[in-house]
């Protein structure tokens, strides 16, 4: 069964981390095959001719887990894991995409597009550690998903208020209030 990808975490690195669904409860791997990774890359907007094999899948998962480990430690106010930071540093030093104007459109180009994607994701994860951004990193109180809080007050608690965990939490609270009102 092909599961759909969500792009609700707020940044490319966080959206990529979210390719392990329900990480905080019962994890589900969404990029189990090279084809899954190719599909995610295209849906994420990296429209290139990628040659994805098992090595690229392993490299992508290594970057994803390093980003998760570093950003989860930042959210939990823990020391950043050195090996994960090193992984992100190595990949972010690779050439990222470069913009080019072609036929009136801006297109992103690279001699090594797959490596550029991992450079882009690694750099995005590291840039989230900057002052002013790291304070907006959150973990959903329901599912454990990491997300970037872009709300004006900066007090978002759930990965999604309208359709996901926030809605389920609000429904539970409403039912509990109704149950308590009925027993009073």
PDB file of C-alpha atoms in Angstrom:
ATOM      1  CA  UNK A   1       0.000   0.000   0.000  1.00  0.00           C
ATOM      2  CA  UNK A   2       1.349   3.426  -0.959  1.00  0.00           C
ATOM      3  CA  UNK A   3       0.980   5.934   1.846  1.00  0.00           C
ATOM      4  CA  UNK A   4       0.698   9.593   1.078  1.00  0.00           C
ATOM      5  CA  UNK A   5       3.308  12.068   2.193  1.00  0.00           C
ATOM      6  CA  UNK A   6       2.431  15.139   4.206  1.00  0.00           C
ATOM      7  CA  UNK A   7       4.302  18.392   3.864  1.00  0.00           C
ATOM      8  CA  UNK A   8       3.031  20.137   6.999  1.00  0.00           C
ATOM      9  CA  UNK A   9       6.132  20.306   9.189  1.00  0.00           C
ATOM     10  CA  UNK A  10       7.186  23.721   7.894  1.00  0.00           C
ATOM     11  CA  UNK A  11      10.623  23.168   6.323  1.00  0.00           C
ATOM     12  CA  UNK A  12      12.232  20.704   3.898  1.00  0.00           C
ATOM     13  CA  UNK A  13      14.290  19.017   6.628  1.00  0.00           C
ATOM     14  CA  UNK A  14      11.308  18.615   8.949  1.00  0.00           C
ATOM     15  CA  UNK A  15       9.109  17.366   6.100  1.00  0.00           C
ATOM     16  CA  UNK A  16      11.797  14.805   5.286  1.00  0.00           C
ATOM     17  CA  UNK A  17      12.026  13.708   8.930  1.00  0.00           C
ATOM     18  CA  UNK A  18       8.267  13.173   8.739  1.00  0.00           C
ATOM     19  CA  UNK A  19       8.810  10.367   6.194  1.00  0.00           C
ATOM     20  CA  UNK A  20       8.784   8.199   9.291  1.00  0.00           C
ATOM     21  CA  UNK A  21       5.134   8.583  10.255  1.00  0.00           C
ATOM     22  CA  UNK A  22       4.011   8.292  13.880  1.00  0.00           C
ATOM     23  CA  UNK A  23       7.659   8.418  14.994  1.00  0.00           C
ATOM     24  CA  UNK A  24       6.605   9.114  18.584  1.00  0.00           C
ATOM     25  CA  UNK A  25       4.258   6.107  18.831  1.00  0.00           C
ATOM     26  CA  UNK A  26       4.342   3.265  16.314  1.00  0.00           C
ATOM     27  CA  UNK A  27       6.782   4.330  13.564  1.00  0.00           C
ATOM     28  CA  UNK A  28       5.938   3.660   9.910  1.00  0.00           C
ATOM     29  CA  UNK A  29       8.667   3.973   7.269  1.00  0.00           C
ATOM     30  CA  UNK A  30       7.286   5.849   4.246  1.00  0.00           C
ATOM     31  CA  UNK A  31      10.410   5.689   2.074  1.00  0.00           C
ATOM     32  CA  UNK A  32      11.081   1.965   2.164  1.00  0.00           C
ATOM     33  CA  UNK A  33      12.166   1.713  -1.479  1.00  0.00           C
ATOM     34  CA  UNK A  34      14.085   3.819  -4.000  1.00  0.00           C
ATOM     35  CA  UNK A  35      10.760   4.432  -5.798  1.00  0.00           C
ATOM     36  CA  UNK A  36       9.258   5.815  -2.571  1.00  0.00           C
ATOM     37  CA  UNK A  37      12.187   8.204  -2.245  1.00  0.00           C
ATOM     38  CA  UNK A  38      11.857   9.294  -5.891  1.00  0.00           C
ATOM     39  CA  UNK A  39       8.156   9.973  -5.341  1.00  0.00           C
ATOM     40  CA  UNK A  40       8.852  12.036  -2.188  1.00  0.00           C
ATOM     41  CA  UNK A  41      11.573  14.050  -3.941  1.00  0.00           C
ATOM     42  CA  UNK A  42       9.243  14.958  -6.787  1.00  0.00           C
ATOM     43  CA  UNK A  43       6.321  15.784  -4.483  1.00  0.00           C
ATOM     44  CA  UNK A  44       8.683  17.916  -2.358  1.00  0.00           C
ATOM     45  CA  UNK A  45       9.460  20.023  -5.424  1.00  0.00           C
ATOM     46  CA  UNK A  46      12.885  18.604  -6.333  1.00  0.00           C
ATOM     47  CA  UNK A  47      11.941  17.941  -9.936  1.00  0.00           C
ATOM     48  CA  UNK A  48      15.124  16.506 -11.364  1.00  0.00           C
ATOM     49  CA  UNK A  49      16.155  13.333 -13.151  1.00  0.00           C
ATOM     50  CA  UNK A  50      17.304  11.366 -10.144  1.00  0.00           C
ATOM     51  CA  UNK A  51      18.961   7.994 -10.369  1.00  0.00           C
ATOM     52  CA  UNK A  52      17.892   6.478  -7.063  1.00  0.00           C
ATOM     53  CA  UNK A  53      19.251   3.116  -6.001  1.00  0.00           C
ATOM     54  CA  UNK A  54      19.796   1.401  -2.684  1.00  0.00           C
ATOM     55  CA  UNK A  55      22.903   3.478  -1.866  1.00  0.00           C
ATOM     56  CA  UNK A  56      21.007   6.738  -2.393  1.00  0.00           C
ATOM     57  CA  UNK A  57      18.185   5.402  -0.215  1.00  0.00           C
ATOM     58  CA  UNK A  58      20.698   4.563   2.544  1.00  0.00           C
ATOM     59  CA  UNK A  59      22.340   8.007   2.250  1.00  0.00           C
ATOM     60  CA  UNK A  60      18.958   9.748   2.386  1.00  0.00           C
ATOM     61  CA  UNK A  61      17.895   7.807   5.474  1.00  0.00           C
ATOM     62  CA  UNK A  62      21.230   8.580   7.150  1.00  0.00           C
ATOM     63  CA  UNK A  63      20.705  12.309   6.542  1.00  0.00           C
ATOM     64  CA  UNK A  64      17.074  12.061   7.675  1.00  0.00           C
ATOM     65  CA  UNK A  65      17.991  10.334  10.943  1.00  0.00           C
ATOM     66  CA  UNK A  66      20.874  12.739  11.600  1.00  0.00           C
ATOM     67  CA  UNK A  67      18.500  15.684  11.088  1.00  0.00           C
ATOM     68  CA  UNK A  68      15.947  14.064  13.395  1.00  0.00           C
ATOM     69  CA  UNK A  69      18.521  13.358  16.104  1.00  0.00           C
ATOM     70  CA  UNK A  70      19.940  16.893  16.023  1.00  0.00           C
ATOM     71  CA  UNK A  71      16.597  18.707  15.901  1.00  0.00           C
ATOM     72  CA  UNK A  72      14.953  16.439  18.495  1.00  0.00           C
ATOM     73  CA  UNK A  73      17.884  17.118  20.834  1.00  0.00           C
ATOM     74  CA  UNK A  74      17.454  20.853  20.235  1.00  0.00           C
ATOM     75  CA  UNK A  75      13.725  20.657  21.039  1.00  0.00           C
ATOM     76  CA  UNK A  76      14.475  18.645  24.181  1.00  0.00           C
ATOM     77  CA  UNK A  77      17.231  21.117  25.180  1.00  0.00           C
ATOM     78  CA  UNK A  78      19.802  18.300  25.161  1.00  0.00           C
ATOM     79  CA  UNK A  79      23.357  18.222  23.855  1.00  0.00           C
ATOM     80  CA  UNK A  80      23.427  17.788  20.100  1.00  0.00           C
ATOM     81  CA  UNK A  81      24.726  14.347  19.091  1.00  0.00           C
ATOM     82  CA  UNK A  82      28.182  14.879  17.595  1.00  0.00           C
ATOM     83  CA  UNK A  83      27.996  12.100  14.992  1.00  0.00           C
ATOM     84  CA  UNK A  84      24.653  13.412  13.692  1.00  0.00           C
ATOM     85  CA  UNK A  85      26.017  16.968  13.536  1.00  0.00           C
ATOM     86  CA  UNK A  86      29.044  15.665  11.620  1.00  0.00           C
ATOM     87  CA  UNK A  87      26.781  13.893   9.121  1.00  0.00           C
ATOM     88  CA  UNK A  88      24.822  17.097   8.501  1.00  0.00           C
ATOM     89  CA  UNK A  89      28.025  19.149   8.243  1.00  0.00           C
ATOM     90  CA  UNK A  90      29.506  16.794   5.638  1.00  0.00           C
ATOM     91  CA  UNK A  91      26.368  16.748   3.501  1.00  0.00           C
ATOM     92  CA  UNK A  92      25.651  20.471   3.804  1.00  0.00           C
ATOM     93  CA  UNK A  93      29.157  21.188   2.463  1.00  0.00           C
ATOM     94  CA  UNK A  94      28.197  19.555  -0.849  1.00  0.00           C
ATOM     95  CA  UNK A  95      27.035  21.810  -3.658  1.00  0.00           C
ATOM     96  CA  UNK A  96      23.434  22.854  -3.246  1.00  0.00           C
ATOM     97  CA  UNK A  97      21.245  23.660  -6.232  1.00  0.00           C
ATOM     98  CA  UNK A  98      21.940  26.872  -8.104  1.00  0.00           C
ATOM     99  CA  UNK A  99      19.216  28.978  -9.694  1.00  0.00           C
ATOM    100  CA  UNK A 100      19.315  29.531 -13.454  1.00  0.00           C
ATOM    101  CA  UNK A 101      16.994  31.589 -15.647  1.00  0.00           C
ATOM    102  CA  UNK A 102      15.815  29.455 -18.577  1.00  0.00           C
ATOM    103  CA  UNK A 103      13.060  30.538 -20.945  1.00  0.00           C
ATOM    104  CA  UNK A 104      11.761  33.042 -18.394  1.00  0.00           C
ATOM    105  CA  UNK A 105      11.598  30.491 -15.554  1.00  0.00           C
ATOM    106  CA  UNK A 106      13.890  30.036 -12.602  1.00  0.00           C
ATOM    107  CA  UNK A 107      15.060  26.430 -12.491  1.00  0.00           C
ATOM    108  CA  UNK A 108      17.331  24.791  -9.951  1.00  0.00           C
ATOM    109  CA  UNK A 109      20.297  22.983 -11.448  1.00  0.00           C
ATOM    110  CA  UNK A 110      23.155  20.863 -10.231  1.00  0.00           C
ATOM    111  CA  UNK A 111      25.693  18.514 -11.746  1.00  0.00           C
ATOM    112  CA  UNK A 112      24.840  16.068  -8.953  1.00  0.00           C
ATOM    113  CA  UNK A 113      21.146  16.615  -8.207  1.00  0.00           C
ATOM    114  CA  UNK A 114      20.683  13.880  -5.620  1.00  0.00           C
ATOM    115  CA  UNK A 115      23.651  15.037  -3.564  1.00  0.00           C
ATOM    116  CA  UNK A 116      22.318  18.587  -3.882  1.00  0.00           C
ATOM    117  CA  UNK A 117      19.014  17.502  -2.341  1.00  0.00           C
ATOM    118  CA  UNK A 118      20.817  16.001   0.652  1.00  0.00           C
ATOM    119  CA  UNK A 119      22.964  19.161   0.905  1.00  0.00           C
ATOM    120  CA  UNK A 120      19.817  21.289   0.850  1.00  0.00           C
ATOM    121  CA  UNK A 121      18.065  19.193   3.524  1.00  0.00           C
ATOM    122  CA  UNK A 122      21.186  19.068   5.722  1.00  0.00           C
ATOM    123  CA  UNK A 123      21.712  22.826   5.467  1.00  0.00           C
ATOM    124  CA  UNK A 124      18.039  23.426   6.255  1.00  0.00           C
ATOM    125  CA  UNK A 125      18.317  21.289   9.403  1.00  0.00           C
ATOM    126  CA  UNK A 126      21.430  23.149  10.550  1.00  0.00           C
ATOM    127  CA  UNK A 127      19.893  26.567   9.853  1.00  0.00           C
ATOM    128  CA  UNK A 128      16.968  25.668  12.137  1.00  0.00           C
ATOM    129  CA  UNK A 129      19.450  25.777  15.021  1.00  0.00           C
ATOM    130  CA  UNK A 130      19.909  29.547  14.601  1.00  0.00           C
ATOM    131  CA  UNK A 131      18.649  31.934  17.246  1.00  0.00           C
ATOM    132  CA  UNK A 132      15.139  32.997  16.346  1.00  0.00           C
ATOM    133  CA  UNK A 133      14.401  29.674  14.667  1.00  0.00           C
ATOM    134  CA  UNK A 134      15.354  27.041  17.220  1.00  0.00           C
ATOM    135  CA  UNK A 135      12.860  28.576  19.657  1.00  0.00           C
ATOM    136  CA  UNK A 136      10.116  27.815  17.110  1.00  0.00           C
ATOM    137  CA  UNK A 137      10.926  24.113  16.829  1.00  0.00           C
ATOM    138  CA  UNK A 138       8.199  22.008  18.418  1.00  0.00           C
ATOM    139  CA  UNK A 139       7.212  18.401  19.000  1.00  0.00           C
ATOM    140  CA  UNK A 140       3.505  17.586  18.607  1.00  0.00           C
ATOM    141  CA  UNK A 141       2.067  16.741  22.013  1.00  0.00           C
ATOM    142  CA  UNK A 142      -0.019  13.964  20.435  1.00  0.00           C
ATOM    143  CA  UNK A 143       2.090  12.157  17.798  1.00  0.00           C
ATOM    144  CA  UNK A 144       5.610  13.417  18.523  1.00  0.00           C
ATOM    145  CA  UNK A 145       6.164  14.889  15.037  1.00  0.00           C
ATOM    146  CA  UNK A 146       8.740  17.683  14.888  1.00  0.00           C
ATOM    147  CA  UNK A 147       7.486  20.883  13.248  1.00  0.00           C
ATOM    148  CA  UNK A 148       8.374  24.532  12.832  1.00  0.00           C
ATOM    149  CA  UNK A 149       5.840  26.785  14.551  1.00  0.00           C
ATOM    150  CA  UNK A 150       5.001  29.572  12.119  1.00  0.00           C
ATOM    151  CA  UNK A 151       2.005  30.818  14.093  1.00  0.00           C
ATOM    152  CA  UNK A 152       2.077  34.487  15.042  1.00  0.00           C
ATOM    153  CA  UNK A 153       2.067  33.917  18.829  1.00  0.00           C
ATOM    154  CA  UNK A 154       4.443  30.937  18.580  1.00  0.00           C
ATOM    155  CA  UNK A 155       2.388  28.713  20.854  1.00  0.00           C
ATOM    156  CA  UNK A 156       1.313  25.913  18.512  1.00  0.00           C
ATOM    157  CA  UNK A 157       1.162  22.502  20.229  1.00  0.00           C
ATOM    158  CA  UNK A 158       0.049  20.131  17.497  1.00  0.00           C
ATOM    159  CA  UNK A 159       1.343  19.111  14.088  1.00  0.00           C
ATOM    160  CA  UNK A 160      -2.056  20.064  12.664  1.00  0.00           C
ATOM    161  CA  UNK A 161      -4.888  21.812  14.430  1.00  0.00           C
ATOM    162  CA  UNK A 162      -7.574  21.499  11.790  1.00  0.00           C
ATOM    163  CA  UNK A 163      -7.319  17.929  10.542  1.00  0.00           C
ATOM    164  CA  UNK A 164      -4.784  16.026  12.595  1.00  0.00           C
ATOM    165  CA  UNK A 165      -3.729  15.706  16.198  1.00  0.00           C
ATOM    166  CA  UNK A 166      -5.103  19.073  17.299  1.00  0.00           C
ATOM    167  CA  UNK A 167      -8.560  18.222  16.012  1.00  0.00           C
ATOM    168  CA  UNK A 168      -8.488  14.809  17.729  1.00  0.00           C
ATOM    169  CA  UNK A 169      -7.406  16.406  21.027  1.00  0.00           C
ATOM    170  CA  UNK A 170     -10.195  18.991  20.794  1.00  0.00           C
ATOM    171  CA  UNK A 171     -12.780  16.271  20.070  1.00  0.00           C
ATOM    172  CA  UNK A 172     -11.568  14.246  23.103  1.00  0.00           C
ATOM    173  CA  UNK A 173     -11.809  17.332  25.344  1.00  0.00           C
ATOM    174  CA  UNK A 174     -15.300  18.109  24.037  1.00  0.00           C
ATOM    175  CA  UNK A 175     -16.501  14.527  24.637  1.00  0.00           C
ATOM    176  CA  UNK A 176     -15.010  14.506  28.122  1.00  0.00           C
ATOM    177  CA  UNK A 177     -16.783  17.798  28.962  1.00  0.00           C
ATOM    178  CA  UNK A 178     -20.073  16.381  27.675  1.00  0.00           C
ATOM    179  CA  UNK A 179     -19.562  13.180  29.680  1.00  0.00           C
ATOM    180  CA  UNK A 180     -18.845  15.168  32.858  1.00  0.00           C
ATOM    181  CA  UNK A 181     -21.861  17.431  32.258  1.00  0.00           C
ATOM    182  CA  UNK A 182     -24.054  14.365  31.805  1.00  0.00           C
ATOM    183  CA  UNK A 183     -22.892  12.790  35.075  1.00  0.00           C
ATOM    184  CA  UNK A 184     -23.369  15.977  37.131  1.00  0.00           C
TER     185      UNK A 184
END
